[in-house]
Short mmCIF file of C-alpha atoms in Angstrom, two decimals:
data_model
loop_
_atom_site.label_atom_id
_atom_site.label_comp_id
_atom_site.label_asym_id
_atom_site.label_seq_id
_atom_site.Cartn_x
_atom_site.Cartn_y
_atom_site.Cartn_z
CA GLY A 1 104.28 100.86 110.48
CA ALA A 2 101.85 103.17 108.86
CA LEU A 3 98.36 103.55 110.19
CA PRO A 4 95.62 102.06 107.94
CA GLY A 5 94.97 104.35 104.97
CA MET A 6 98.03 106.55 105.64
CA THR A 7 101.50 106.54 104.16
CA ALA A 8 104.51 106.10 106.44
CA PHE A 9 105.39 109.77 105.83
CA ALA A 10 101.92 110.95 106.90
CA THR A 11 101.99 108.67 109.96
CA ASN A 12 105.39 110.02 111.06
CA LEU A 13 104.23 113.60 110.49
CA MET A 14 101.13 112.96 112.61
CA LYS A 15 103.21 111.38 115.39
CA LYS A 16 105.55 114.39 115.41
CA LYS A 17 102.57 116.77 115.68
CA ILE A 18 101.11 114.75 118.55
CA TRP A 19 104.43 114.79 120.42
CA SER A 20 104.73 118.54 119.78
CA VAL A 21 101.27 119.11 121.28
CA ILE A 22 102.12 116.93 124.30
CA PHE A 23 105.40 118.84 124.79
CA VAL A 24 103.60 122.23 124.71
CA LEU A 25 100.98 120.96 127.16
CA LEU A 26 103.65 119.71 129.56
CA ILE A 27 105.54 123.01 129.39
CA SER A 28 102.27 124.89 130.00
CA LEU A 29 101.41 122.66 132.94
CA HIS A 30 104.90 123.12 134.40
CA ALA A 31 104.62 126.92 134.07
CA TRP A 32 101.14 126.88 135.65
CA ALA A 33 102.35 124.77 138.55
CA GLN A 34 105.02 127.33 139.41
CA SER A 35 102.62 129.69 141.23
CA PRO A 36 103.16 129.44 144.98
CA VAL A 37 100.55 127.41 146.83
CA ARG A 38 98.71 128.67 149.88
CA PHE A 39 99.04 126.87 153.21
CA TYR A 40 97.70 127.49 156.70
CA GLN A 41 99.53 127.21 160.00
CA GLY A 42 98.26 128.39 163.36
CA GLY A 43 95.20 129.97 161.75
CA LYS A 44 97.33 132.14 159.42
CA ALA A 45 97.98 131.84 155.68
CA GLY A 46 101.29 131.73 153.84
CA TYR A 47 102.71 130.39 150.59
CA LYS A 48 105.06 127.56 149.63
CA ASP A 49 106.94 126.62 146.48
CA PRO A 50 104.78 123.95 144.80
CA VAL A 51 107.77 121.84 143.76
CA THR A 52 110.17 122.03 146.72
CA GLY A 53 107.67 122.78 149.50
CA LYS A 54 109.98 125.57 150.70
CA VAL A 55 108.15 128.39 152.48
CA ILE A 56 108.14 131.54 150.33
CA VAL A 57 105.87 133.59 152.62
CA ASP A 58 105.55 132.75 156.30
CA ALA A 59 102.05 132.04 157.57
CA LYS A 60 101.33 135.59 158.73
CA TYR A 61 98.19 136.67 156.87
CA ASP A 62 94.66 136.48 158.27
CA ALA A 63 93.44 135.35 154.84
CA ALA A 64 94.94 134.78 151.39
CA SER A 65 93.76 133.80 147.92
CA GLU A 66 95.17 131.59 145.21
CA PHE A 67 97.25 133.32 142.54
CA HIS A 68 95.53 134.73 139.46
CA GLU A 69 97.28 136.69 136.69
CA GLY A 70 100.45 136.48 138.81
CA TYR A 71 99.04 138.04 142.00
CA ALA A 72 97.32 136.87 145.17
CA ILE A 73 95.13 138.79 147.61
CA VAL A 74 96.39 138.92 151.19
CA MET A 75 94.62 140.32 154.24
CA GLN A 76 95.83 141.53 157.62
CA ASP A 77 93.80 143.45 160.20
CA ARG A 78 90.82 143.57 157.78
CA LYS A 79 92.84 145.41 155.10
CA ARG A 80 93.62 143.81 151.76
CA GLY A 81 96.41 144.12 149.20
CA PHE A 82 98.38 141.94 146.78
CA ILE A 83 101.61 139.99 146.67
CA ASN A 84 103.46 138.75 143.60
CA ASP A 85 104.70 135.18 143.09
CA LYS A 86 107.96 136.03 144.89
CA GLY A 87 105.94 136.89 148.00
CA GLU A 88 106.63 140.62 147.74
CA VAL A 89 103.84 143.04 148.68
CA VAL A 90 103.21 144.92 145.44
CA VAL A 91 99.92 146.57 146.41
CA PRO A 92 99.86 147.78 150.03
CA LEU A 93 97.28 146.28 152.39
CA LYS A 94 95.09 149.38 152.59
CA PHE A 95 91.85 148.40 150.84
CA ASP A 96 88.55 147.44 152.51
CA ASP A 97 87.82 144.93 149.75
CA VAL A 98 89.49 143.72 146.54
CA SER A 99 88.91 141.06 143.91
CA LEU A 100 91.49 139.16 141.90
CA PHE A 101 92.96 140.85 138.84
CA HIS A 102 90.98 140.36 135.63
CA GLU A 103 92.34 141.77 132.41
CA GLY A 104 95.02 143.61 134.41
CA LEU A 105 92.65 145.48 136.75
CA ALA A 106 91.23 144.57 140.15
CA LYS A 107 88.04 145.82 141.75
CA ALA A 108 88.93 147.62 144.98
CA ALA A 109 86.95 149.37 147.70
CA MET A 110 87.96 152.14 150.02
CA ASP A 111 85.70 154.29 152.20
CA HIS A 112 82.57 152.48 150.92
CA GLY A 113 83.26 153.18 147.25
CA TYR A 114 84.34 150.74 144.54
CA GLY A 115 86.74 151.46 141.70
CA PHE A 116 89.56 149.66 139.89
CA ILE A 117 93.31 149.55 140.54
CA ASN A 118 96.28 148.45 138.47
CA THR A 119 99.00 146.04 139.62
CA LYS A 120 100.82 148.90 141.39
CA GLY A 121 97.75 149.75 143.47
CA ASP A 122 97.06 153.02 141.64
CA TRP A 123 93.46 153.99 140.97
CA VAL A 124 92.74 153.63 137.25
CA ILE A 125 89.00 154.14 137.83
CA GLN A 126 88.15 156.15 140.94
CA PRO A 127 86.06 154.51 143.75
CA ILE A 128 82.77 156.24 142.93
CA TYR A 129 80.53 153.16 142.66
CA THR A 130 78.43 151.42 145.33
CA ALA A 131 79.07 148.03 143.68
CA ALA A 132 81.21 146.65 140.88
CA GLY A 133 82.02 143.40 139.13
CA ASP A 134 85.18 142.13 137.46
CA PHE A 135 86.21 142.98 133.92
CA VAL A 136 84.99 140.42 131.39
CA THR A 137 85.79 141.02 127.71
CA GLY A 138 86.77 144.62 128.45
CA LEU A 139 83.61 145.56 130.39
CA ALA A 140 82.84 145.72 134.12
CA ARG A 141 79.43 145.94 135.75
CA VAL A 142 79.07 148.95 138.07
CA LYS A 143 76.29 150.43 140.19
CA ARG A 144 75.72 153.99 141.42
CA ASP A 145 72.56 155.69 142.68
CA ASN A 146 70.74 152.32 142.42
CA GLN A 147 71.39 152.17 138.66
CA SER A 148 73.61 149.55 137.01
CA GLY A 149 75.51 149.64 133.73
CA PHE A 150 78.89 148.73 132.26
CA ILE A 151 82.15 150.66 131.97
CA ASP A 152 85.22 150.08 129.84
CA ARG A 153 88.83 149.95 131.11
CA ASN A 154 89.02 153.77 130.93
CA GLY A 155 85.95 154.23 133.14
CA ASN A 156 83.64 155.29 130.31
CA ALA A 157 80.02 154.18 130.75
CA VAL A 158 79.76 152.36 127.41
CA ILE A 159 76.44 150.84 128.49
CA PRO A 160 74.75 153.60 130.53
CA LEU A 161 73.80 153.09 134.17
CA GLN A 162 70.10 152.60 133.42
CA TYR A 163 69.25 149.17 134.83
CA GLU A 164 67.82 148.26 138.23
CA ASP A 165 70.22 145.33 138.36
CA ALA A 166 72.75 143.57 136.14
CA PHE A 167 75.16 140.65 136.19
CA ASN A 168 78.52 140.17 134.48
CA PHE A 169 78.78 139.18 130.83
CA SER A 170 79.10 135.51 129.96
CA GLU A 171 79.43 134.29 126.38
CA GLY A 172 78.67 137.80 125.09
CA LEU A 173 75.45 138.34 127.03
CA ALA A 174 74.58 139.93 130.37
CA PRO A 175 71.31 139.62 132.28
CA VAL A 176 69.80 143.01 133.16
CA ARG A 177 66.61 144.12 134.91
CA ARG A 178 64.59 147.14 133.84
CA GLU A 179 61.14 148.06 135.17
CA GLY A 180 61.10 144.80 137.11
CA LEU A 181 61.65 142.61 134.03
CA TRP A 182 64.79 140.62 133.26
CA GLY A 183 66.32 140.39 129.81
CA TYR A 184 69.73 140.07 128.14
CA ILE A 185 71.93 142.63 126.42
CA ASP A 186 75.00 142.20 124.24
CA THR A 187 78.34 143.97 124.76
CA LYS A 188 77.08 146.98 122.78
CA GLY A 189 74.04 147.37 125.07
CA THR A 190 71.55 146.10 122.49
CA THR A 191 68.62 144.18 123.97
CA ILE A 192 68.88 140.64 122.65
CA ILE A 193 66.25 138.89 124.77
CA PRO A 194 63.62 141.32 126.09
#
């Protein structure tokens, strides 16, 4: 029957919408669950199919991450690279440090410098920084010559390297320190909370 205060037509329409939402959520959950899951054996990391439990990548890596944006970090002999969800090495294990991909780019370090690589392992932003953070809403925190600022995905310093310290953006604001005092800036570099 109809819910109180609703016609039968409106009740049926609402039920259909609810079932549509549930269907989309189940499909999304199923797609999410398809990323291989990490396992350890004999002190080494590998990956298994989450549904069948079949080994996709033998336990051969010294360390490995969960998948993010379709890629996982793997490490052997202190060098890091990436595999895809089929277990194929797509970025060679040649980096001293890497972070997971964020907005299609990953922070990577080589020879004590940080920059950003694409999913093929090519430098998009050269490793000229002493520290870097992940991209958040199109901006990444970087540090060089003891000065921090923010670059865009092309490597342009859209918020100049003028701060003693800075942290990544969250909800449109980033904490920054200048002349020993902490404050917050927005994504345009405007001081919001001095």
